């Protein structure tokens, strides 16, 4: 059973035993035979016996390189310290690449990356065709931050790696390692290709599918990421990273409750998983569950103060109007990671930028130049746009926002104008006068005047109105509730005769949700702007609910949306002509509700009139809600309450008209929007030539 001199060496070098660790100190047949016996013991798993044999040989000749190597390998198998023996083997065997590879691997595991890299560099210098050593060197260089060197090592390993079936697992590992590097370099499309190639060779490796999900998410293919992460969980339902990547992709397509559930499922398996805790805190924030979000973030901070977590804590402080605390969070995050996209974006959103922020701009531009995940890049382009607008640089501002929208449009779902028009047609038919009368006759509605729905286009002033109303002692602001959006389609598509019971159930469930937000307030405000689609359903379920509709100049509204960087749920927001189409469909719906809802149900509030002369309009809104006047509503910017929308900073400033007519400074870029709006423009206004 001993290894023959002409057989492959058991060390895995691929060389014949007689030319590798079968060599004696002086090349004598006796020494080679002794070395053969020692290695054979190792091969059979008798590491302790191999160690004794190697020590016997070294007592005879301390210069016996093969014996030093055998001793090191035997100690490694037994969990002992092999480094002194392997270092002696390296000295005695100056031409041996395999010993240097093993020593490099041992040093890498101990965190001694620079010495490990030197060993592996020597190994590949001695044997340029040593694929395994090239791969190890790539991994060590990557850990050292030498991305270019790591890429070169991985490329060489892939060139040398055999393609036969027996090498599939090894090749899959090589491809996976290179893909990991490509993700780190921001080359996400290439990483996706490498992960797919690795999966082709190792299709049941759950981690490969999970890592593919992450690369797809970074590239902007969120649906592909969802599919890959779900495949990973089919293969290994206890893989925490798969829950993380699935949740991240769901969050990117605005399926926030499902994302939060994913993170929670992952934390059941790995309760102290830092990234899962951070991600769950983000999801809870998006669900307006700020107390839970802050508790989860504090738990994560107890494990490690990562830059991403500190940036999230800055966002949570900003939500509550604690801008000095938010600034401290962003500053600490940037001290640890000077070019962290999330923190750079947070800084821009939480205050007005000035010329003194030129270093911030330089950092943002460097980050975008190096390549980052699509979602971060989109947000950072829009943050740059805000920076330039704050400094009065209109052209640079518009171009930055346009770049962000172009990137989002390339990577996300396209807006389907025909589908939107068909959807609006369906809503109009489902809640016409006859249908509403039938639902009322069936007794579908519940009587309650607690709900207040503030609706309109995004960026039309709904956050401002909620903040004003929530400053009244009898009103609670519940932010944006997704309740009606999640229920509307199923109810609308059902026959009228079968809708009444569902509508009554929804009304009761909604009142229960409002009670959880505030059990005592006389009125609870839900300011999800997109509920303008659902007013027929809402009125059928809760006929005493009060509706407030915010109107704003369509040019300012659409421009503000275009500059905001909304999620993929707002696919229309990235293109000026798509925006105009969506705006016209919104106008068609609102005209229908005005014509069909009972008088006194819907109050139209013009944003420009509200900011120009607030008191009469605040009085009118409170009267609409059946509430007495309270002067605190005019001091809304002093009200301490969470605000999670993009207007979190603005609504905490005194009322002003600075955003009225904002579109004019960008008029020369808005030709497609103005032309497409057509008769939706205010009377007397026509697009400039």
XYZ file of C-alpha atoms in Angstrom:
689
model
C 0.000 0.000 0.000
C 3.052 2.340 0.057
C 3.145 5.121 -2.521
C 5.350 4.148 -5.445
C 8.131 6.431 -6.602
C 6.451 6.980 -9.972
C 2.934 7.515 -8.556
C 1.369 10.988 -7.860
C 2.580 12.485 -4.585
C -0.083 12.342 -1.814
C 0.459 16.060 -1.101
C -1.677 16.905 -4.133
C 1.021 18.697 -6.117
C 0.328 16.601 -9.231
C 4.006 15.646 -9.505
C 5.478 12.162 -9.202
C 6.316 11.143 -5.663
C 10.015 10.688 -6.479
C 10.176 14.291 -7.728
C 8.211 15.725 -4.802
C 8.108 14.537 -1.184
C 9.737 11.199 -1.998
C 13.118 12.890 -2.307
C 15.678 12.267 0.404
C 18.225 14.715 1.709
C 20.852 13.306 -0.598
C 18.510 11.533 -2.956
C 19.462 8.080 -1.673
C 17.121 5.155 -2.325
C 17.055 4.396 1.406
C 15.962 7.928 2.297
C 13.306 7.869 -0.400
C 11.976 4.570 0.922
C 11.804 5.999 4.449
C 9.949 9.060 3.194
C 7.589 6.782 1.277
C 6.696 4.928 4.476
C 6.039 8.175 6.392
C 3.798 9.585 3.668
C 1.941 6.273 3.377
C 1.080 6.513 7.076
C -0.299 9.996 6.456
C -2.254 8.719 3.477
C -3.940 6.078 5.652
C -4.864 8.699 8.278
C -2.245 7.575 10.818
C -0.970 11.086 11.449
C 0.531 10.358 14.884
C 2.560 7.430 13.501
C 3.635 9.557 10.541
C 4.836 12.232 12.956
C 6.940 9.663 14.866
C 8.454 8.344 11.638
C 9.244 11.878 10.438
C 10.937 12.706 13.750
C 12.994 9.479 13.533
C 14.198 10.499 10.074
C 15.038 14.029 11.214
C 17.052 12.652 14.143
C 19.181 10.883 11.536
C 19.422 13.842 9.141
C 17.991 17.282 10.177
C 18.420 18.437 6.568
C 15.855 15.925 5.270
C 13.352 18.299 3.614
C 10.746 15.644 2.823
C 10.726 14.607 6.492
C 10.134 18.198 7.591
C 7.230 18.405 5.135
C 5.820 15.105 6.374
C 6.114 16.297 9.978
C 4.296 19.531 9.160
C 1.490 17.683 7.324
C 1.149 15.200 10.200
C 0.942 17.999 12.771
C -1.617 19.807 10.626
C -3.809 16.707 10.516
C -3.668 16.427 14.302
C -4.523 20.075 14.952
C -1.022 20.847 16.198
C 1.084 23.830 15.173
C 2.687 22.870 11.813
C 4.324 26.226 11.054
C 7.892 25.569 12.395
C 8.072 22.241 10.551
C 6.677 23.703 7.328
C 9.073 26.665 7.516
C 11.971 24.199 7.881
C 10.634 22.261 4.882
C 10.560 25.458 2.849
C 14.226 26.127 3.715
C 15.301 22.556 2.953
C 13.231 22.322 -0.268
C 13.830 25.626 -2.084
C 12.148 24.418 -5.244
C 9.015 22.947 -3.591
C 5.813 24.839 -4.490
C 3.394 22.492 -2.679
C 4.929 23.054 0.777
C 4.749 26.807 0.249
C 1.075 26.509 -0.693
C 0.243 24.562 2.481
C 2.216 26.997 4.641
C 0.403 29.880 2.949
C -2.962 28.272 3.722
C -2.032 27.797 7.385
C -0.841 31.401 7.725
C -4.034 32.644 6.041
C -6.206 30.790 8.579
C -4.240 32.469 11.375
C -4.929 35.886 9.884
C -1.279 36.372 8.888
C -2.241 37.520 5.420
C 0.940 39.272 4.275
C 3.235 36.276 5.044
C 0.619 33.981 3.510
C 0.650 36.031 0.323
C 4.465 35.832 0.139
C 4.383 32.034 0.490
C 1.775 31.689 -2.231
C 3.580 34.120 -4.525
C 6.702 31.946 -4.158
C 4.616 28.841 -4.930
C 3.277 30.222 -8.213
C 6.707 31.609 -9.131
C 8.139 28.106 -8.753
C 5.192 26.483 -10.544
C 3.360 28.953 -12.814
C 0.817 26.230 -13.697
C -0.208 25.643 -10.028
C -3.962 26.450 -10.273
C -4.711 25.798 -6.602
C -1.984 28.156 -5.407
C -3.171 30.867 -7.821
C -6.669 30.499 -6.380
C -5.403 30.668 -2.784
C -3.329 33.717 -3.650
C -6.399 35.405 -5.144
C -8.359 34.813 -1.946
C -5.539 36.193 0.243
C -5.004 39.219 -1.988
C -8.732 39.922 -1.840
C -8.609 39.828 1.973
C -5.651 42.246 1.855
C -7.657 44.689 -0.259
C -5.592 44.131 -3.405
C -8.563 43.812 -5.760
C -6.563 44.067 -8.987
C -4.023 41.479 -7.819
C -6.791 39.157 -6.673
C -8.524 39.450 -10.034
C -5.302 38.532 -11.847
C -4.763 35.487 -9.599
C -8.313 34.249 -10.048
C -8.137 34.705 -13.818
C -4.952 32.617 -13.956
C -6.489 29.921 -11.723
C -9.493 29.692 -14.021
C -7.272 29.439 -17.085
C -5.339 26.567 -15.519
C -8.192 24.703 -13.838
C -9.118 21.483 -15.670
C -12.625 21.296 -17.089
C -13.313 17.602 -16.647
C -16.149 16.321 -14.482
C -13.848 15.392 -11.599
C -12.788 19.014 -11.258
C -16.320 20.477 -11.253
C -16.475 21.193 -7.525
C -13.029 22.808 -7.539
C -13.869 24.877 -10.609
C -17.184 25.929 -9.042
C -15.254 27.152 -6.009
C -12.861 29.101 -8.239
C -15.731 30.702 -10.144
C -17.495 31.563 -6.892
C -14.391 33.198 -5.429
C -13.899 35.286 -8.546
C -17.564 36.278 -8.545
C -17.216 37.432 -4.944
C -14.337 39.641 -6.013
C -16.341 41.031 -8.931
C -19.179 41.969 -6.571
C -16.671 43.759 -4.365
C -15.345 45.607 -7.429
C -18.864 46.662 -8.455
C -18.787 44.551 -11.643
C -22.160 42.960 -10.981
C -23.053 41.718 -14.466
C -19.771 39.796 -14.656
C -20.340 38.442 -11.153
C -23.759 37.145 -12.186
C -22.173 35.299 -15.127
C -19.526 33.735 -12.889
C -22.054 32.605 -10.280
C -24.205 31.061 -13.011
C -21.148 29.236 -14.359
C -20.349 27.967 -10.857
C -23.940 26.811 -10.370
C -23.769 24.904 -13.653
C -20.939 22.855 -12.115
C -22.407 22.634 -8.614
C -26.191 23.065 -9.001
C -27.190 22.016 -5.475
C -24.881 24.411 -3.652
C -27.301 26.659 -1.752
C -24.638 29.288 -1.045
C -23.957 29.751 -4.743
C -27.656 30.447 -5.384
C -27.744 32.792 -2.393
C -24.669 34.681 -3.612
C -26.181 34.855 -7.094
C -29.250 36.480 -5.526
C -27.043 39.147 -3.977
C -25.243 39.846 -7.274
C -28.563 40.074 -9.128
C -29.908 42.454 -6.496
C -26.813 44.655 -6.806
C -27.210 44.706 -10.600
C -30.840 45.829 -10.290
C -32.499 42.547 -11.303
C -34.670 42.305 -8.209
C -37.093 39.667 -9.502
C -34.186 37.482 -10.569
C -32.705 37.917 -7.102
C -35.972 36.789 -5.513
C -36.008 33.632 -7.632
C -32.352 32.811 -6.862
C -32.765 33.335 -3.115
C -35.876 31.165 -3.039
C -33.967 28.428 -4.856
C -31.230 28.670 -2.222
C -33.810 28.187 0.533
C -35.241 25.148 -1.216
C -31.747 23.664 -1.100
C -30.982 24.775 2.465
C -33.786 26.278 4.524
C -31.343 27.065 7.350
C -29.053 29.369 5.362
C -29.350 32.833 7.006
C -27.788 34.684 4.069
C -30.496 33.390 1.727
C -33.153 34.973 3.954
C -31.122 38.183 3.943
C -30.820 38.347 0.160
C -34.462 37.376 -0.376
C -35.588 40.066 2.038
C -33.363 42.682 0.395
C -34.806 41.915 -3.041
C -38.383 41.987 -1.729
C -37.663 45.316 -0.071
C -36.392 46.677 -3.393
C -39.721 45.897 -5.109
C -41.672 47.460 -2.204
C -42.933 44.133 -0.821
C -42.015 45.412 2.616
C -44.128 43.149 4.891
C -42.804 40.060 3.095
C -39.232 41.360 3.413
C -39.627 41.927 7.144
C -40.972 38.393 7.522
C -37.913 37.035 5.656
C -35.524 38.823 7.973
C -37.464 37.549 10.992
C -37.290 33.977 9.665
C -33.539 34.290 9.181
C -33.075 35.618 12.701
C -34.820 32.575 14.133
C -31.925 30.549 12.705
C -29.159 33.066 13.473
C -30.395 35.422 16.239
C -27.195 37.489 16.297
C -26.731 37.822 12.539
C -25.682 41.463 12.257
C -26.762 42.033 8.658
C -30.164 40.444 9.250
C -30.716 42.630 12.314
C -29.738 45.751 10.362
C -31.970 44.812 7.436
C -34.932 44.045 9.689
C -34.558 47.437 11.374
C -34.667 49.022 7.901
C -37.813 47.093 6.979
C -39.524 47.996 10.264
C -38.711 51.645 9.570
C -40.329 51.364 6.148
C -43.401 49.882 7.828
C -43.571 52.924 10.166
C -42.858 50.668 13.168
C -40.192 53.015 14.479
C -40.080 51.825 18.085
C -39.399 48.252 16.935
C -36.899 49.498 14.356
C -34.952 51.426 16.988
C -35.003 48.484 19.409
C -33.674 46.168 16.688
C -30.984 48.684 15.739
C -29.901 49.012 19.393
C -29.611 45.240 19.656
C -27.431 45.200 16.552
C -25.289 48.068 17.906
C -24.601 45.937 20.942
C -22.936 43.429 18.637
C -20.937 45.838 16.457
C -21.074 49.510 15.454
C -20.923 49.030 11.692
C -21.048 52.011 9.320
C -24.278 50.752 7.727
C -25.939 50.436 11.119
C -24.791 53.880 12.255
C -26.165 55.377 9.049
C -29.500 53.654 9.676
C -29.539 55.098 13.205
C -29.004 58.510 11.611
C -32.067 57.931 9.443
C -34.132 56.870 12.458
C -33.123 60.031 14.330
C -33.973 62.133 11.268
C -37.432 60.517 11.110
C -38.127 61.900 14.573
C -36.739 65.328 13.770
C -33.561 64.850 15.808
C -31.311 66.228 13.086
C -28.280 66.932 15.293
C -28.328 63.310 16.440
C -28.771 62.193 12.830
C -25.734 64.232 11.804
C -23.683 62.529 14.523
C -24.748 59.107 13.246
C -23.813 59.944 9.653
C -20.490 61.453 10.776
C -19.545 58.350 12.781
C -20.531 56.122 9.862
C -18.425 58.168 7.426
C -15.483 58.174 9.849
C -15.480 54.369 9.599
C -16.344 54.215 5.883
C -15.695 57.635 4.271
C -17.561 56.767 1.085
C -20.555 54.845 2.443
C -23.417 55.604 0.014
C -26.189 55.342 2.629
C -24.536 57.897 4.909
C -23.742 60.294 2.050
C -27.376 60.198 0.976
C -28.570 60.685 4.560
C -26.460 63.834 4.950
C -27.952 65.399 1.819
C -31.530 64.568 2.757
C -31.347 65.878 6.306
C -30.304 69.487 5.658
C -29.632 72.145 3.068
C -26.289 71.688 1.336
C -23.839 74.590 0.904
C -20.593 75.369 -0.887
C -18.762 74.083 2.211
C -20.005 70.612 1.262
C -17.657 70.375 -1.730
C -15.815 67.442 -0.047
C -19.165 65.655 0.227
C -19.692 66.127 -3.513
C -16.200 64.800 -4.281
C -16.868 61.695 -2.179
C -20.225 61.084 -3.864
C -18.688 61.366 -7.334
C -15.845 58.987 -6.425
C -18.311 56.422 -5.118
C -20.393 56.574 -8.298
C -17.279 56.274 -10.444
C -16.129 53.061 -8.758
C -19.426 51.168 -9.132
C -21.959 50.384 -6.376
C -25.267 48.482 -6.208
C -27.928 50.012 -8.431
C -30.277 51.062 -5.627
C -27.463 52.939 -3.846
C -26.294 54.516 -7.099
C -29.790 55.792 -7.916
C -30.150 57.367 -4.474
C -26.698 58.937 -4.659
C -27.378 60.486 -8.083
C -30.508 62.100 -6.637
C -28.567 63.268 -3.581
C -26.069 64.927 -5.933
C -28.984 66.541 -7.720
C -30.213 68.014 -4.436
C -26.702 69.261 -3.658
C -26.508 71.120 -6.978
C -30.021 72.541 -6.638
C -29.296 73.763 -3.108
C -26.298 75.604 -4.586
C -28.390 77.066 -7.422
C -26.705 74.955 -10.121
C -29.800 74.084 -12.147
C -28.191 72.330 -15.097
C -25.962 70.107 -12.956
C -28.939 69.349 -10.699
C -31.184 68.254 -13.545
C -28.473 66.138 -15.140
C -27.727 64.352 -11.854
C -31.404 63.520 -11.346
C -31.709 62.426 -14.973
C -28.738 60.074 -14.516
C -30.372 58.503 -11.482
C -33.639 58.023 -13.339
C -31.911 56.592 -16.392
C -30.147 54.013 -14.227
C -33.371 53.124 -12.398
C -35.246 52.791 -15.696
C -32.621 50.472 -17.192
C -32.579 48.176 -14.201
C -36.225 48.174 -13.089
C -39.663 47.401 -14.439
C -40.853 49.703 -17.211
C -44.018 51.753 -16.792
C -46.894 50.292 -18.789
C -49.146 53.143 -19.924
C -51.779 50.847 -21.434
C -51.968 48.807 -18.225
C -52.406 51.958 -16.127
C -55.194 53.224 -18.369
C -56.908 49.828 -18.225
C -56.566 49.804 -14.441
C -58.200 53.214 -14.150
C -60.992 52.108 -16.504
C -61.570 49.107 -14.237
C -61.718 51.287 -11.107
C -64.188 53.691 -12.723
C -66.432 50.802 -13.760
C -66.212 49.045 -10.394
C -67.216 52.168 -8.455
C -69.631 53.996 -10.732
C -72.886 55.383 -9.364
C -74.805 52.133 -9.877
C -72.181 50.004 -8.145
C -71.918 52.423 -5.242
C -75.699 52.425 -4.817
C -75.758 48.611 -4.799
C -73.034 48.455 -2.166
C -74.820 51.010 -0.002
C -78.078 49.062 -0.292
C -76.250 45.906 0.798
C -75.132 47.677 3.974
C -71.445 47.152 3.314
C -70.239 50.269 5.127
C -69.347 50.694 8.809
C -70.086 53.968 10.578
C -66.981 55.664 11.951
C -65.641 59.187 11.614
C -62.138 58.315 12.923
C -60.481 57.741 9.537
C -59.024 60.697 7.661
C -57.487 59.888 4.264
C -55.130 62.503 2.778
C -54.561 61.724 -0.894
C -53.065 63.200 -4.038
C -50.065 62.767 -6.260
C -46.790 62.076 -4.452
C -44.948 65.320 -3.617
C -48.205 67.304 -3.638
C -48.152 68.329 0.034
C -49.738 65.320 1.736
C -46.958 65.126 4.358
C -47.370 68.822 5.147
C -51.124 68.422 5.664
C -50.646 65.365 7.877
C -48.131 67.280 9.997
C -50.541 70.222 10.324
C -53.467 67.998 11.317
C -51.360 65.839 13.655
C -50.442 68.997 15.566
C -54.075 69.083 16.788
C -54.457 67.320 20.164
C -57.369 65.213 18.886
C -55.543 63.914 15.803
C -52.941 61.181 15.370
C -50.830 60.928 12.214
C -50.326 57.283 11.207
C -48.105 58.089 8.205
C -48.655 55.980 5.051
C -50.617 52.761 5.538
C -50.561 50.210 2.732
C -53.842 48.618 3.828
C -56.118 49.655 0.956
C -53.485 49.114 -1.724
C -53.065 45.513 -0.625
C -56.819 44.866 -0.586
C -58.139 46.896 -3.505
C -57.519 44.658 -6.519
C -59.103 41.522 -5.088
C -62.264 43.369 -4.057
C -62.558 45.391 -7.255
C -62.419 42.335 -9.487
C -65.140 40.484 -7.562
C -68.815 40.731 -8.690
C -70.759 43.547 -7.000
C -73.073 41.027 -5.307
C -70.141 39.316 -3.611
C -68.268 42.455 -2.659
C -70.385 43.692 0.258
C -69.190 41.131 2.832
C -65.530 41.638 1.853
C -65.892 45.399 2.072
C -67.470 45.227 5.531
C -64.657 42.972 6.716
C -62.036 45.346 5.314
C -63.655 48.313 7.054
C -63.486 46.508 10.399
C -59.868 45.444 9.833
C -58.857 48.990 8.900
C -60.491 50.460 12.002
C -58.602 47.865 14.021
C -55.323 48.965 12.433
C -56.081 52.617 13.222
C -56.826 51.641 16.828
C -53.426 49.983 17.095
C -51.801 53.202 15.920
C -53.809 55.291 18.398
C -56.584 53.891 20.587
C -57.710 57.304 21.884
C -57.393 59.925 19.115
C -60.684 61.214 17.723
C -59.211 61.230 14.200
C -56.378 59.167 12.681
C -54.731 60.359 9.472
C -53.562 57.953 6.766
C -51.620 59.973 4.225
C -50.727 57.395 1.573
C -50.984 59.582 -1.552
C -51.847 56.682 -3.871
C -55.118 56.064 -2.039
C -56.639 58.378 -4.635
C -57.127 55.142 -6.585
C -59.077 53.560 -3.720
C -61.541 56.280 -2.713
C -64.518 54.348 -4.081
C -63.625 51.281 -2.002
C -62.774 53.363 1.076
C -66.057 55.271 0.959
C -68.005 52.042 0.450
C -66.338 50.481 3.504
C -66.335 53.619 5.704
C -68.864 56.153 4.399
C -68.162 58.627 7.233
C -64.410 58.727 6.584
C -63.209 62.205 5.688
C -61.149 62.613 2.529
C -58.726 65.471 1.837
C -57.251 65.816 -1.624
C -54.079 67.847 -2.196
C -53.642 69.517 -5.561
C -50.404 71.120 -6.700
C -49.267 72.640 -9.976
C -48.661 69.583 -12.214
C -45.288 70.923 -13.324
C -44.010 71.293 -9.763
C -45.571 67.961 -8.799
C -44.041 65.990 -11.656
C -40.659 67.700 -11.374
C -40.503 66.952 -7.647
C -41.336 63.287 -8.302
C -38.702 63.102 -11.054
C -36.119 64.512 -8.638
C -37.015 62.241 -5.734
C -35.834 58.746 -6.621
C -38.915 56.753 -5.726
C -38.895 52.967 -5.374
C -39.592 50.599 -8.256
C -43.272 50.627 -7.225
C -43.418 54.046 -8.933
C -42.169 52.962 -12.353
C -43.659 56.085 -13.983
C -41.380 58.352 -11.917
C -38.223 57.918 -14.025
C -39.493 59.340 -17.341
C -41.052 62.763 -17.974
C -43.607 61.548 -20.508
C -44.569 58.588 -18.324
C -45.038 61.035 -15.462
C -47.391 63.121 -17.570
C -49.396 60.028 -18.509
C -49.717 58.928 -14.882
C -50.709 62.466 -13.855
C -53.485 62.584 -16.463
C -54.848 59.229 -15.279
C -54.801 60.531 -11.694
C -56.789 63.595 -12.844
C -59.311 61.332 -14.559
C -59.859 59.394 -11.341
C -60.206 62.505 -9.195
C -62.758 63.976 -11.594
C -64.783 60.771 -11.219
C -64.684 60.877 -7.402
C -65.743 64.515 -7.341
C -68.694 63.651 -9.536
C -69.831 60.530 -7.674
C -68.956 60.849 -3.966
C -71.558 62.526 -1.715
C -71.133 66.236 -1.045
C -69.037 66.936 2.047
C -66.977 63.747 1.735
C -64.044 65.142 -0.243
C -62.249 68.424 0.428
C -59.909 69.738 -2.279
C -56.958 71.740 -0.928
C -54.705 73.705 -3.257
C -51.086 73.467 -2.102
C -50.127 76.915 -3.380
C -53.052 78.521 -1.524
C -52.261 76.636 1.674
C -48.632 77.788 1.870
C -49.490 81.349 0.824
C -52.187 81.866 3.482
C -52.365 78.854 5.798
C -54.833 79.836 8.503
C -58.033 79.913 6.410
C -57.177 76.539 4.897
C -56.270 74.982 8.228
C -59.590 76.182 9.640
C -61.383 74.721 6.633
C -59.669 71.330 7.046
C -60.465 71.157 10.776
C -64.086 72.075 10.054
C -64.182 69.294 7.435
C -62.995 66.872 10.134
C -65.520 68.174 12.674
C -62.793 69.436 15.016
C -62.442 72.743 16.871
C -59.803 75.289 15.956
C -56.384 74.880 17.595
C -53.590 77.376 16.961
C -50.955 74.663 17.399
C -51.771 73.538 13.870
C -50.056 76.687 12.573
C -46.902 75.749 14.537
C -46.758 72.315 12.940
C -42.988 72.495 12.429
C -42.546 72.315 16.213
C -44.598 69.144 16.596
C -42.461 66.210 17.685
C -43.609 63.115 15.832
C -42.073 60.694 13.342
C -42.125 61.668 9.659
C -40.824 58.956 7.352
C -41.290 60.483 3.909
C -38.830 62.455 1.813
C -40.296 65.641 3.336
C -39.082 64.811 6.861
C -36.745 67.827 6.926
C -39.002 70.253 5.044
C -42.082 69.797 7.245
C -40.034 70.778 10.278
C -39.268 74.183 8.794
C -41.635 77.186 9.046
C -44.101 77.407 6.167
C -42.822 79.183 3.051
C -43.550 79.430 -0.656
C -40.029 78.665 -1.884
C -41.120 75.509 -3.717
C -43.977 77.215 -5.597
C -43.005 77.620 -9.257
C -39.865 75.547 -8.752
C -40.312 74.115 -12.238
C -39.453 77.441 -13.888
C -35.710 77.179 -13.183
C -35.734 73.844 -15.049
C -38.195 74.774 -17.803
C -35.719 74.330 -20.643
C -35.382 70.626 -19.750
C -39.102 69.944 -19.349
C -40.295 70.078 -22.953
C -41.465 66.435 -23.070
C -43.335 66.831 -19.769
C -45.052 70.090 -20.677
C -46.095 68.823 -24.094
C -47.468 65.579 -22.680
C -49.407 67.318 -19.895
C -51.351 69.296 -22.480
C -54.743 70.361 -21.119
C -53.719 69.242 -17.628
C -51.678 72.448 -17.361
C -53.235 75.329 -15.411
C -55.521 77.507 -17.498
C -53.627 80.162 -19.427
C -50.292 78.333 -19.219
C -48.836 76.890 -22.399
C -45.427 75.339 -22.962
C -42.732 77.760 -24.029
C -41.573 77.542 -27.595
